CSV table of C-alpha atoms in Angstrom, one decimal:
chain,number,residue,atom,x,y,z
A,1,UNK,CA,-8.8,-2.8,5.7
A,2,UNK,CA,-10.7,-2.1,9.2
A,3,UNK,CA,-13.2,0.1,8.7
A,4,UNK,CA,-15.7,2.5,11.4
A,5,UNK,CA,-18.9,1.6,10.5
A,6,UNK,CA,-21.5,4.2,11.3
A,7,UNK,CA,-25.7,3.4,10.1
A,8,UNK,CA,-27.3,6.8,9.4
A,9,UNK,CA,-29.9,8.0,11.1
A,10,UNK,CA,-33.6,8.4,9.9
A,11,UNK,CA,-33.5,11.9,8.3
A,12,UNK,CA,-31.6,10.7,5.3
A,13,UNK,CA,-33.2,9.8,2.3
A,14,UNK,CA,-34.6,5.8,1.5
A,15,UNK,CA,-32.0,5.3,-1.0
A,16,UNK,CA,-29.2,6.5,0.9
A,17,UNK,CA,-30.0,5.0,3.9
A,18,UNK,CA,-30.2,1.5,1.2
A,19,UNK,CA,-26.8,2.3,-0.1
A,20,UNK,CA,-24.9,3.1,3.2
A,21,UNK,CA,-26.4,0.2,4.8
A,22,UNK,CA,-25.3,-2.2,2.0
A,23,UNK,CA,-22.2,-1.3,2.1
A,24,UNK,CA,-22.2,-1.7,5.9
A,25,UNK,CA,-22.9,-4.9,5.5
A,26,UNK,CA,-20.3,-5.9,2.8
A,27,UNK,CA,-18.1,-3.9,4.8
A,28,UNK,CA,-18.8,-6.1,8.1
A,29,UNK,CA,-18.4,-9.4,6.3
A,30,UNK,CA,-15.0,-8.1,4.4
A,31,UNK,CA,-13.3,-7.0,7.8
A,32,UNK,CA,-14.7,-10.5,9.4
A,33,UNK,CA,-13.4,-12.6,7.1
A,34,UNK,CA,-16.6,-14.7,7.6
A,35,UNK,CA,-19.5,-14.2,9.4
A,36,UNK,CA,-23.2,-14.8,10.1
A,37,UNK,CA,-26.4,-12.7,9.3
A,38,UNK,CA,-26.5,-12.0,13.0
A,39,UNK,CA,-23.2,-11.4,13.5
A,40,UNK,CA,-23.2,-8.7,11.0
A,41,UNK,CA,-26.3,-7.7,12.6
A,42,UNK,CA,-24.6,-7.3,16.1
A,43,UNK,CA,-21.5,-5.5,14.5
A,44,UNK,CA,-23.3,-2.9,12.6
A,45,UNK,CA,-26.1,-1.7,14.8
A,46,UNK,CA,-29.2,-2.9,12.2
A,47,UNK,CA,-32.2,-5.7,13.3
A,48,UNK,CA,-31.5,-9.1,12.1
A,49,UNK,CA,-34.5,-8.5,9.9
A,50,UNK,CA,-33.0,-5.8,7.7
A,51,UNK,CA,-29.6,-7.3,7.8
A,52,UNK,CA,-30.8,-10.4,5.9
A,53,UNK,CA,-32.8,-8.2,3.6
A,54,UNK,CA,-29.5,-6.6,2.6
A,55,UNK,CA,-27.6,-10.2,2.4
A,56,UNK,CA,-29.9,-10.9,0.0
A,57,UNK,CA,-29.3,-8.0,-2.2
A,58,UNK,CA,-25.2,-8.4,-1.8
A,59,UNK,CA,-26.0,-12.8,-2.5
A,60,UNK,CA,-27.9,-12.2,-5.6
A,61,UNK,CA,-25.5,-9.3,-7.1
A,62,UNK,CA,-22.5,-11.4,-6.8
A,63,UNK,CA,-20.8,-9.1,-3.9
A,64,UNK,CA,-21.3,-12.4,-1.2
A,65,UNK,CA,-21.3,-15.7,-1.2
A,66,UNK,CA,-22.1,-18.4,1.5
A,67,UNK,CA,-21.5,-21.9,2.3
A,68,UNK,CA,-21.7,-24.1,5.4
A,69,UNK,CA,-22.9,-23.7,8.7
A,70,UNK,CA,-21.2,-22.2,11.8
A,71,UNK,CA,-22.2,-21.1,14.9
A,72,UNK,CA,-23.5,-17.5,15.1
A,73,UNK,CA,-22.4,-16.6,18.9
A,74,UNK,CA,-25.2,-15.9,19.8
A,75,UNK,CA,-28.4,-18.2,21.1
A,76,UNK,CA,-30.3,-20.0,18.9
A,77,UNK,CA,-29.4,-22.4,15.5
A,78,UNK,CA,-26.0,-22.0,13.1
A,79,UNK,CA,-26.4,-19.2,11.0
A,80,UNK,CA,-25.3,-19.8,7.3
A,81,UNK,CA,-21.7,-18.7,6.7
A,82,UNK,CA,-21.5,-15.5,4.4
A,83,UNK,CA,-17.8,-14.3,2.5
A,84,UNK,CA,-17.1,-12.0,0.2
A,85,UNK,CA,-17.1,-13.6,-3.6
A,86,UNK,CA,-13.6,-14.3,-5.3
A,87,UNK,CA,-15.3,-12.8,-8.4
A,88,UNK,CA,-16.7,-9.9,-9.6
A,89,UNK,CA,-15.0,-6.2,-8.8
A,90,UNK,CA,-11.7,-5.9,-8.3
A,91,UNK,CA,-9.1,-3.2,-8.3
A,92,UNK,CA,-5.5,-3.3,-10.2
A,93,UNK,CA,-2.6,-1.4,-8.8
A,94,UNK,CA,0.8,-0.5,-11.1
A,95,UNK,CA,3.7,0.5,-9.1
A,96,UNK,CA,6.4,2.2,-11.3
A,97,UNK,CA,9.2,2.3,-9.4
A,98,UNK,CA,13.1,3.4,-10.3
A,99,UNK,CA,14.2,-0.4,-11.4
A,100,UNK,CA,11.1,-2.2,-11.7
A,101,UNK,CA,7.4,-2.2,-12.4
A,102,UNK,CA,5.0,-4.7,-10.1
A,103,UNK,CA,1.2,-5.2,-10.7
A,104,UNK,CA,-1.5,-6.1,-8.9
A,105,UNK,CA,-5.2,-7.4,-8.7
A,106,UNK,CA,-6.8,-7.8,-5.7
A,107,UNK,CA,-10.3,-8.7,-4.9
A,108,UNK,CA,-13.3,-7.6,-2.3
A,109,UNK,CA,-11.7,-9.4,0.2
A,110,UNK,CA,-7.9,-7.7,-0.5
A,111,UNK,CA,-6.6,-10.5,-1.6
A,112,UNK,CA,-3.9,-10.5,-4.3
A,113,UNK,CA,-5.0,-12.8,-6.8
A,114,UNK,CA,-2.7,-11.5,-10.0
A,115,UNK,CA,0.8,-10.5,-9.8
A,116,UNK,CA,3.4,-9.7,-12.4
A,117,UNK,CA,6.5,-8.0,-11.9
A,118,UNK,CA,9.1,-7.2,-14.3
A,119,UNK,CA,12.6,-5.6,-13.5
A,120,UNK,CA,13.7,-2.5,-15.5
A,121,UNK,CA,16.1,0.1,-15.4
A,122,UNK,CA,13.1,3.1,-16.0
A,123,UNK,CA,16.2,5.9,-15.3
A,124,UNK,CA,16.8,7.8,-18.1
A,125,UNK,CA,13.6,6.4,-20.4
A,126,UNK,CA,11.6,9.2,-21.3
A,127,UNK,CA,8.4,9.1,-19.0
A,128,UNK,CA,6.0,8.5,-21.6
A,129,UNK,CA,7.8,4.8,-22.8
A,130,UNK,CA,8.2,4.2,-18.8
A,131,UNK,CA,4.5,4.6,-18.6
A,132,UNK,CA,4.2,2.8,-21.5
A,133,UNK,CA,5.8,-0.9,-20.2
A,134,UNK,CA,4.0,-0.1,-17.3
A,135,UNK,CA,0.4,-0.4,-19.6
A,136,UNK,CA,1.6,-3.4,-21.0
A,137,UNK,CA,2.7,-5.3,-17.9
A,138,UNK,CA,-1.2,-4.3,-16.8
A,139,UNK,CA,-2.7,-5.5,-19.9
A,140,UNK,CA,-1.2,-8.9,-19.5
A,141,UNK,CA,-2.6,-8.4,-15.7
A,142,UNK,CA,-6.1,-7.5,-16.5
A,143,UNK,CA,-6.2,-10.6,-19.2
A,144,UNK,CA,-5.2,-13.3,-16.6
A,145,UNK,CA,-7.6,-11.3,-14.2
A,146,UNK,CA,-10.8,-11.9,-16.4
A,147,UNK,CA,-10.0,-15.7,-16.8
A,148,UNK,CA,-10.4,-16.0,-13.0
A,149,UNK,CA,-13.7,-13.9,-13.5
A,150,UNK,CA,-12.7,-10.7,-11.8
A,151,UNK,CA,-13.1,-7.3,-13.7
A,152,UNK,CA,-10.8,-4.4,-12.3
A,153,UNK,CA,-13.2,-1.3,-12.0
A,154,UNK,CA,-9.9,1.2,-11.8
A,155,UNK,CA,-6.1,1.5,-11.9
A,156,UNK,CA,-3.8,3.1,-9.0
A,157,UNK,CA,-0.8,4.3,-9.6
A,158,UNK,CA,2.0,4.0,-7.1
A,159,UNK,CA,4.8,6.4,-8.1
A,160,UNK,CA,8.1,7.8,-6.6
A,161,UNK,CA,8.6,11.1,-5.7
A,162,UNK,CA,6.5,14.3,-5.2
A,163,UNK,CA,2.8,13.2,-6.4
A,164,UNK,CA,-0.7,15.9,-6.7
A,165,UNK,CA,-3.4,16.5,-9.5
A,166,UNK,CA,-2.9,13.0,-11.5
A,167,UNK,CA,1.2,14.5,-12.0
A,168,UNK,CA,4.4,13.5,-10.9
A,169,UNK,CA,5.8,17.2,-9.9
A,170,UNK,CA,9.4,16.0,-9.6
A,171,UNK,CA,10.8,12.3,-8.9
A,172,UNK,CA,15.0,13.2,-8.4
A,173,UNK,CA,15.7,9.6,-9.4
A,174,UNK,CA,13.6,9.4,-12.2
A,175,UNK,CA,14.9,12.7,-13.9
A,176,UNK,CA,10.7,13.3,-14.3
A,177,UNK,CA,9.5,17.0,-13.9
A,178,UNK,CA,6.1,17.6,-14.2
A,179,UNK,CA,4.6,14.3,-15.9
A,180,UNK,CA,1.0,13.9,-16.1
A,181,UNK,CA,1.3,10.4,-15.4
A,182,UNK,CA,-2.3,9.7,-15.3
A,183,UNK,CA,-2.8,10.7,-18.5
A,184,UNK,CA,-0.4,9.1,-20.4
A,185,UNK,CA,-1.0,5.7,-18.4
A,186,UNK,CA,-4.5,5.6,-19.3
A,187,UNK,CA,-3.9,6.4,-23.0
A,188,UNK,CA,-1.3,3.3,-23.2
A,189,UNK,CA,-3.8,1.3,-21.6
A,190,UNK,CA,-6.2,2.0,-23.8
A,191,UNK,CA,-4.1,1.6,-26.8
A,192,UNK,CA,-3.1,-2.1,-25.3
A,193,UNK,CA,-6.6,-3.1,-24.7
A,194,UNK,CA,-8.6,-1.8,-27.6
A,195,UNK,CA,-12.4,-2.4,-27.2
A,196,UNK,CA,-12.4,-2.3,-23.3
A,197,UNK,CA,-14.4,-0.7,-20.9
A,198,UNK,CA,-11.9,2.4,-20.0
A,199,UNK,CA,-10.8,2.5,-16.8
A,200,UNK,CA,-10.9,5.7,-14.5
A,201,UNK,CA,-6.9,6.2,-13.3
A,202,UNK,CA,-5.3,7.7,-9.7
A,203,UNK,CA,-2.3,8.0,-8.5
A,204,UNK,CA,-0.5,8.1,-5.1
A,205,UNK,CA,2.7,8.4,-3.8
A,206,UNK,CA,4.3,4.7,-3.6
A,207,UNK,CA,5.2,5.1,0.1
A,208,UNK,CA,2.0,6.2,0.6
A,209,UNK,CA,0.4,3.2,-0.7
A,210,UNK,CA,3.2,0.7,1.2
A,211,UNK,CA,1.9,2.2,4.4
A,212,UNK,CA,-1.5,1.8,3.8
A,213,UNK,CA,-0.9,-1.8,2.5
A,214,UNK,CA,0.7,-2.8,5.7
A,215,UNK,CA,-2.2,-0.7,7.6
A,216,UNK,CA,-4.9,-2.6,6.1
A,217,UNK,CA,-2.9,-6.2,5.5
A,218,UNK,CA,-0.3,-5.8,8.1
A,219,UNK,CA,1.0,-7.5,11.5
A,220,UNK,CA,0.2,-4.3,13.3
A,221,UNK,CA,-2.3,-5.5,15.3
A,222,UNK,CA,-4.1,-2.3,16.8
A,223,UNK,CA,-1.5,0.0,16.4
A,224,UNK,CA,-3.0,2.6,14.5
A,225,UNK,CA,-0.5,5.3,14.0
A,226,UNK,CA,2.9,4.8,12.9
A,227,UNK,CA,5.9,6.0,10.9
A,228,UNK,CA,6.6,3.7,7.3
A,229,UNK,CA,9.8,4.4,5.6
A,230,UNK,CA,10.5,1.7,2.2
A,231,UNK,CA,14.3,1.9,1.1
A,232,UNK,CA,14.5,1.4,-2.3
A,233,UNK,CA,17.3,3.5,-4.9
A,234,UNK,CA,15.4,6.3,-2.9
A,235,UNK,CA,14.0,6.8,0.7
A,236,UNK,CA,10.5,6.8,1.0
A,237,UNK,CA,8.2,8.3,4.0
A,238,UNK,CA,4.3,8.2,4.9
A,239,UNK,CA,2.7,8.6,8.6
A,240,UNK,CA,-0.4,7.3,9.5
A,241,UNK,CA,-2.4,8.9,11.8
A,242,UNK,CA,-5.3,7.1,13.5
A,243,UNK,CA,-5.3,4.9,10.6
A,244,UNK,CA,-5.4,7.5,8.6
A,245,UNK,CA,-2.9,8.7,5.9
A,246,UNK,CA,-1.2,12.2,6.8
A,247,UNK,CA,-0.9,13.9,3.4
A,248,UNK,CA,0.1,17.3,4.3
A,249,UNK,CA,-1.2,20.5,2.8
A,250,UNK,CA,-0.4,20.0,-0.9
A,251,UNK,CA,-0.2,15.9,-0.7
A,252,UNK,CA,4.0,15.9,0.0
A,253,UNK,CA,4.1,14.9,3.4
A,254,UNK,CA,6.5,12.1,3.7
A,255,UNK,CA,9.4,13.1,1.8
A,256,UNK,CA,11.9,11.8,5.1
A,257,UNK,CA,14.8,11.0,1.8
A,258,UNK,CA,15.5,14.0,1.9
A,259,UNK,CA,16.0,15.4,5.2
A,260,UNK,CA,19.3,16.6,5.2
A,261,UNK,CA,21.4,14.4,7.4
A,262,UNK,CA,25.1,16.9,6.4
A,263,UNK,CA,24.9,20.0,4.9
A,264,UNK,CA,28.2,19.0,3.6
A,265,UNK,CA,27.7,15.8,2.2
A,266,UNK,CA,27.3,14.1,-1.6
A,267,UNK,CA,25.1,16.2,-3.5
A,268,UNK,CA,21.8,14.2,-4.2
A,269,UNK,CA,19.6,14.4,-7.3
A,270,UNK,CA,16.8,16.8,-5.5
A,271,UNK,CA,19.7,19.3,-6.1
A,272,UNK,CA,20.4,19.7,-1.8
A,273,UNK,CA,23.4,18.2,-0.1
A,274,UNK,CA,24.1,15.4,2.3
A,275,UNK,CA,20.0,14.2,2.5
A,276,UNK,CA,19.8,10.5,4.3
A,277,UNK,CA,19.3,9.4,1.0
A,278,UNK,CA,22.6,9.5,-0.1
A,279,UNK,CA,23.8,7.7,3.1
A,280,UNK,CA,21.2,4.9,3.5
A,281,UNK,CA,19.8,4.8,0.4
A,282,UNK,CA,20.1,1.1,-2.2
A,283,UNK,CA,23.2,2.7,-4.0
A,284,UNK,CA,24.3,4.6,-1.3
A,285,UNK,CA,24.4,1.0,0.8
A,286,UNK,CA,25.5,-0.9,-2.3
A,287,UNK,CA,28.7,1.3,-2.7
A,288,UNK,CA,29.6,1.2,0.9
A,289,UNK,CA,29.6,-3.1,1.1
A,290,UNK,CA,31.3,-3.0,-1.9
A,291,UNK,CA,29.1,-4.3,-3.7
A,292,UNK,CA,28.9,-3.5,-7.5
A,293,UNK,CA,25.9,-3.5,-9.8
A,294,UNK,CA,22.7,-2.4,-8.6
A,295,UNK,CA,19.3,-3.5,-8.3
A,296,UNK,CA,17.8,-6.9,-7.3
A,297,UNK,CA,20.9,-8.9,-8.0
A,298,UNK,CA,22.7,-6.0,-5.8
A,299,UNK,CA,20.6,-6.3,-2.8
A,300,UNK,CA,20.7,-9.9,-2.6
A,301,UNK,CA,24.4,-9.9,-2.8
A,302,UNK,CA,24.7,-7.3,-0.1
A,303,UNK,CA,22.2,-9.5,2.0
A,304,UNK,CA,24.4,-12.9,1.1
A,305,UNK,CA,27.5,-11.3,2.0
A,306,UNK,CA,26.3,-9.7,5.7
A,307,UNK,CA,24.8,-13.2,6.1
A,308,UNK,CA,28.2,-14.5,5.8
A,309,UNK,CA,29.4,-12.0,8.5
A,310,UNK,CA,31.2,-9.9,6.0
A,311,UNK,CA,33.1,-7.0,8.1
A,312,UNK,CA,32.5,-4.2,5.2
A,313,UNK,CA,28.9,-5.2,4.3
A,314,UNK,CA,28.0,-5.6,8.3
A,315,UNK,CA,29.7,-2.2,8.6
A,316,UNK,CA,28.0,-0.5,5.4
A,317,UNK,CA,24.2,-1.7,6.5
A,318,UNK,CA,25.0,-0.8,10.7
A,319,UNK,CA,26.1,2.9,9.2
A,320,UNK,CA,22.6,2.9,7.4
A,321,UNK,CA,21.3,2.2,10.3
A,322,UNK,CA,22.6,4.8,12.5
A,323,UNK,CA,21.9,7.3,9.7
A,324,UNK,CA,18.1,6.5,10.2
A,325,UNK,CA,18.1,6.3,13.4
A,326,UNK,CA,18.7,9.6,13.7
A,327,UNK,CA,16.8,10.9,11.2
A,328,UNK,CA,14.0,9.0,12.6
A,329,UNK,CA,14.1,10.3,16.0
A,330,UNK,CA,13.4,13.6,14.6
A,331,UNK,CA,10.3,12.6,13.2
A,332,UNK,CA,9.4,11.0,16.3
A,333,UNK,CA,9.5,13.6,18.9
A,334,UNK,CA,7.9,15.3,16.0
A,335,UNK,CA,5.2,13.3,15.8
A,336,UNK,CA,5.0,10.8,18.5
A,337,UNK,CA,4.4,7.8,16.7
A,338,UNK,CA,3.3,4.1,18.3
A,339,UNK,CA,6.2,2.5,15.6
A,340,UNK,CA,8.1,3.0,12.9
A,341,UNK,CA,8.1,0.0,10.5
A,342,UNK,CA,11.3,-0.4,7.7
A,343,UNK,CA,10.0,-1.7,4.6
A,344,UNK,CA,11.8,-2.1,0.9
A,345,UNK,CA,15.4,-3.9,1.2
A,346,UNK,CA,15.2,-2.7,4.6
A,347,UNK,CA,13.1,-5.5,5.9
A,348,UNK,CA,15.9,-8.3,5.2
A,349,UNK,CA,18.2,-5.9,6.9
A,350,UNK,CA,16.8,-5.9,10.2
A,351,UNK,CA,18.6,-7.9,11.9
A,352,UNK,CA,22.1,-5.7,11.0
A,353,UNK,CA,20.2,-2.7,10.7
A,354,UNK,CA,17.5,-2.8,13.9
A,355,UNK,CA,20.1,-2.5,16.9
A,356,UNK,CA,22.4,0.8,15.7
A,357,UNK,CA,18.9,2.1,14.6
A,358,UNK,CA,17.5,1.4,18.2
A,359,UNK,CA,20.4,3.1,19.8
A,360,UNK,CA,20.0,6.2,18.0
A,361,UNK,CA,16.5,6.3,19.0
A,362,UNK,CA,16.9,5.3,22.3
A,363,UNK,CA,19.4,8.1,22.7
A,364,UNK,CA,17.6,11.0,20.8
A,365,UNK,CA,14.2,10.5,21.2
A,366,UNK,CA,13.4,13.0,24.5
A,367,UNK,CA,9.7,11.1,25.8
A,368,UNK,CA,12.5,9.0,26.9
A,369,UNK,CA,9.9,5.6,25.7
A,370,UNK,CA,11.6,4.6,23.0
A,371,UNK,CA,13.9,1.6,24.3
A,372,UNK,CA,15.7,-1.4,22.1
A,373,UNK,CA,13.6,-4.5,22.2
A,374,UNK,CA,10.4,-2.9,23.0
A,375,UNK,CA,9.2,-3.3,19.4
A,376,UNK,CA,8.6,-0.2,18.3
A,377,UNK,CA,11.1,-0.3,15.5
A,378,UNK,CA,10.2,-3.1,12.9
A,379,UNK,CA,10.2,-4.9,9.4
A,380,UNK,CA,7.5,-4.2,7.5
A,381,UNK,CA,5.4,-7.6,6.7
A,382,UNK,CA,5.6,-9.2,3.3
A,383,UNK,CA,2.0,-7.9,2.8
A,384,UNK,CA,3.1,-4.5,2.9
A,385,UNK,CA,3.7,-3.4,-0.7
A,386,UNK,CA,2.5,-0.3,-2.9
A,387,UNK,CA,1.0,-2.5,-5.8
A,388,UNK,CA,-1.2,-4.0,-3.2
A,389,UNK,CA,-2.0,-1.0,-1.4
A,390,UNK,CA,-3.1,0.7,-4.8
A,391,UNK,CA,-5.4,-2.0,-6.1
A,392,UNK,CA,-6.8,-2.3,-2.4
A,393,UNK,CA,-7.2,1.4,-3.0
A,394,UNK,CA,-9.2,1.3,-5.8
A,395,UNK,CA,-11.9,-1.3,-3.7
A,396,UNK,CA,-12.5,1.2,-1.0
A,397,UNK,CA,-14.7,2.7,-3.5
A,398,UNK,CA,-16.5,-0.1,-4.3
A,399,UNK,CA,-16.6,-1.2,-0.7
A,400,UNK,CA,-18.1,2.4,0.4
A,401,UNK,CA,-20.9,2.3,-2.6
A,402,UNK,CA,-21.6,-1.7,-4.0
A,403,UNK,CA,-24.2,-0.1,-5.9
A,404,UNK,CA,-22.5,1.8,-8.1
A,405,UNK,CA,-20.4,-0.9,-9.0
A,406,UNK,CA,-23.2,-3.8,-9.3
A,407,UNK,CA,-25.1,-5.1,-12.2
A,408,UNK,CA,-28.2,-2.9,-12.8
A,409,UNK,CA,-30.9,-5.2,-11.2
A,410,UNK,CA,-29.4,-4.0,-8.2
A,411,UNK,CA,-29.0,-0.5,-8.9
């Protein structure tokens, strides 16, 4: 979660100044990993002097913690180690996705500390029970989060499909229309945790969320824009832009499942024709290998089987491949990206999937820099999930304002 980090200057006010500067300072140590009071100092732009004012302030609140000795870089003695604390705020992400449901906590540092994940059919379940299982799985989450002493300040929601105003507006796969899914999270959450502390509920896109999770958690190293697709029962799309998330005007942008790959092709549940879905999507790439029943247990069949060399299954996941490869290239000499990365079941695919993919790219993208092998096309890394990107979500507020979130002697 790398971060620009910016002091103000002197015309703003004494508390603002306090509260921009403390979360410098967390901000510094978080993206460090560890680091010194003059370290921190170096990094941010403030005197050693204020720096260790503002330690203090993050020590005694909980936000930090320190231990050891190690050398500063700089001249002079060790400086005293500082981290961010394992307990305290922390944010909970709920992805809801077609066939399963996968929770998250993670904690100042972005660590996942928490995870439950259950599989479940959610087509055809009325939106309202969908959101329901979804409460309960987080219940059970937030219980085993307080017994390691962190307290979730707020819930993301990672969802499928078009995504603006706390609403699902339409999710093909899902059958929802229109679903105010923030509301009707929140009131099962409430309902499964009685007596608790409410907490305030946003949602995002779930490819969204995977491309921020593999921005902030990633093996990118300092590429900083790039193209995320996750294949799942649908074909999901986000672009990051200077590591920022591209949402488009009205908070769509990504929606690559559906760029119509044959006019002519199977009709696909957004009500168009022929969209990549329907060609490289899970059931489109089950059916293909042959493969019957769906899901988990259907990917890893599919994965065992072109493992095993299986002609069909080889042939079925190189088609899927070619299919995005072309679709991809448009989005690239759209948007000139530094990478497209292939997340979801697409990640164990790569070694069938990466070469027709390449080709397609190499052939069709006109800058003439795409070229196979140059690593531009690849697997997403195991870090790179929408759960985690949504509770990581929820910490950037914390991480942009520690006072609001800190106990009042703070404050």
């Amino acid at each position: 979660m790398k971060s620009n980090l910016t002091p103000l200057g002197p015309k703003a006010d004494k508390d603002t100044v306090r509260r921009s500067n403390l979360s410098l300072v967390l901000r510094a140590v978080r993206d460090e990993g560890e680091a010194t009071r003059a370290g921190v100092a170096a990094r941010v732009g403030l005197t050693r002097a204020a720096v260790s004012s503002l330690v203090e302030q993050l020590l005694e609140t909980g936000f930090l913690t320190e231990s050891g000795k190690t050398f500063s870089g700089q001249a002079g003695r060790p400086g005293t180690a500082l981290k961010t604390a394992r307990t305290g705020p922390a944010g909970l992400g709920v992805e809801v996705n077609i066939d399963y449901v996968s929770v998250c906590v993670v904690d100042l540092a972005g660590t996942g500390r928490v995870r439950l994940t259950e599989h479940l059919d959610n087509r055809g379940t009325p939106p309202a029970e969908v959101l329901a299982r979804a409460a309960r799985i987080a219940a059970r989450t937030l219980d085993s989060a307080r017994e390691q002493e962190l307290y979730p300040v707020g819930v993301a929601l990672a969802l499928p499909g078009l995504v603006s105003g706390g609403a699902v507006r339409q999710a093909p796969n899902l059958g929802w229309n229109q679903v105010p899914a923030e509301e009707l999270f929140a009131a099962a959450l409430t309902s499964e945790h009685p007596g608790h502390q409410e907490l305030p509920v946003r949602s995002e896109n779930e490819a969204n969320l995977a491309a921020l999770a593999e921005l902030w958690f990633g093996g990118l190293e300092r590429i900083r824009s790039f193209l995320y697709l996750t294949g799942e029962i649908g074909v999901g799309g986000a672009l990051v832009i200077d590591g920022e998330l591209l949402r488009g005007a009205h908070g769509f942008a990504g929606e690559i499942g559906h760029v119509v790959v044959d006019p002519s092709g199977p009709q696909c549940r957004c009500g168009s024709r022929g969209c990549l879905e329907q060609y490289a999507g899970q059931a489109a790439l089950l059916r293909a290998a042959g493969v019957d029943g769906g899901g988990g247990l259907g990917v890893a069949e599919l994965e065992k089987r072109v493992r095993a060399g299986d002609e069909r299954a080889v042939g079925a996941v190189a088609e899927a491949g070619r299919m995005l490869g072309r679709v991809l290239s448009g989005a690239v000499n759209l948007l000139d990206p530094d990478a497209v990365v292939l997340g979801g079941i697409y990640r164990n695919l790569m070694p069938w999937l990466a070469a027709p993919a390449d080709e397609e790219l190499t052939g069709r993208v006109v800058s003439g820099l795409w070229a196979p092998g140059a690593g531009r096309l690849r697997a997403s890394s195991v870090a790179g999930d929408a759960a985690r990107g949504a509770a990581a979500l929820v910490m950037t507020d914390v991480l942009a304002d520690p006072v609001a979130y800190a106990r009042p002697a703070m404050a």
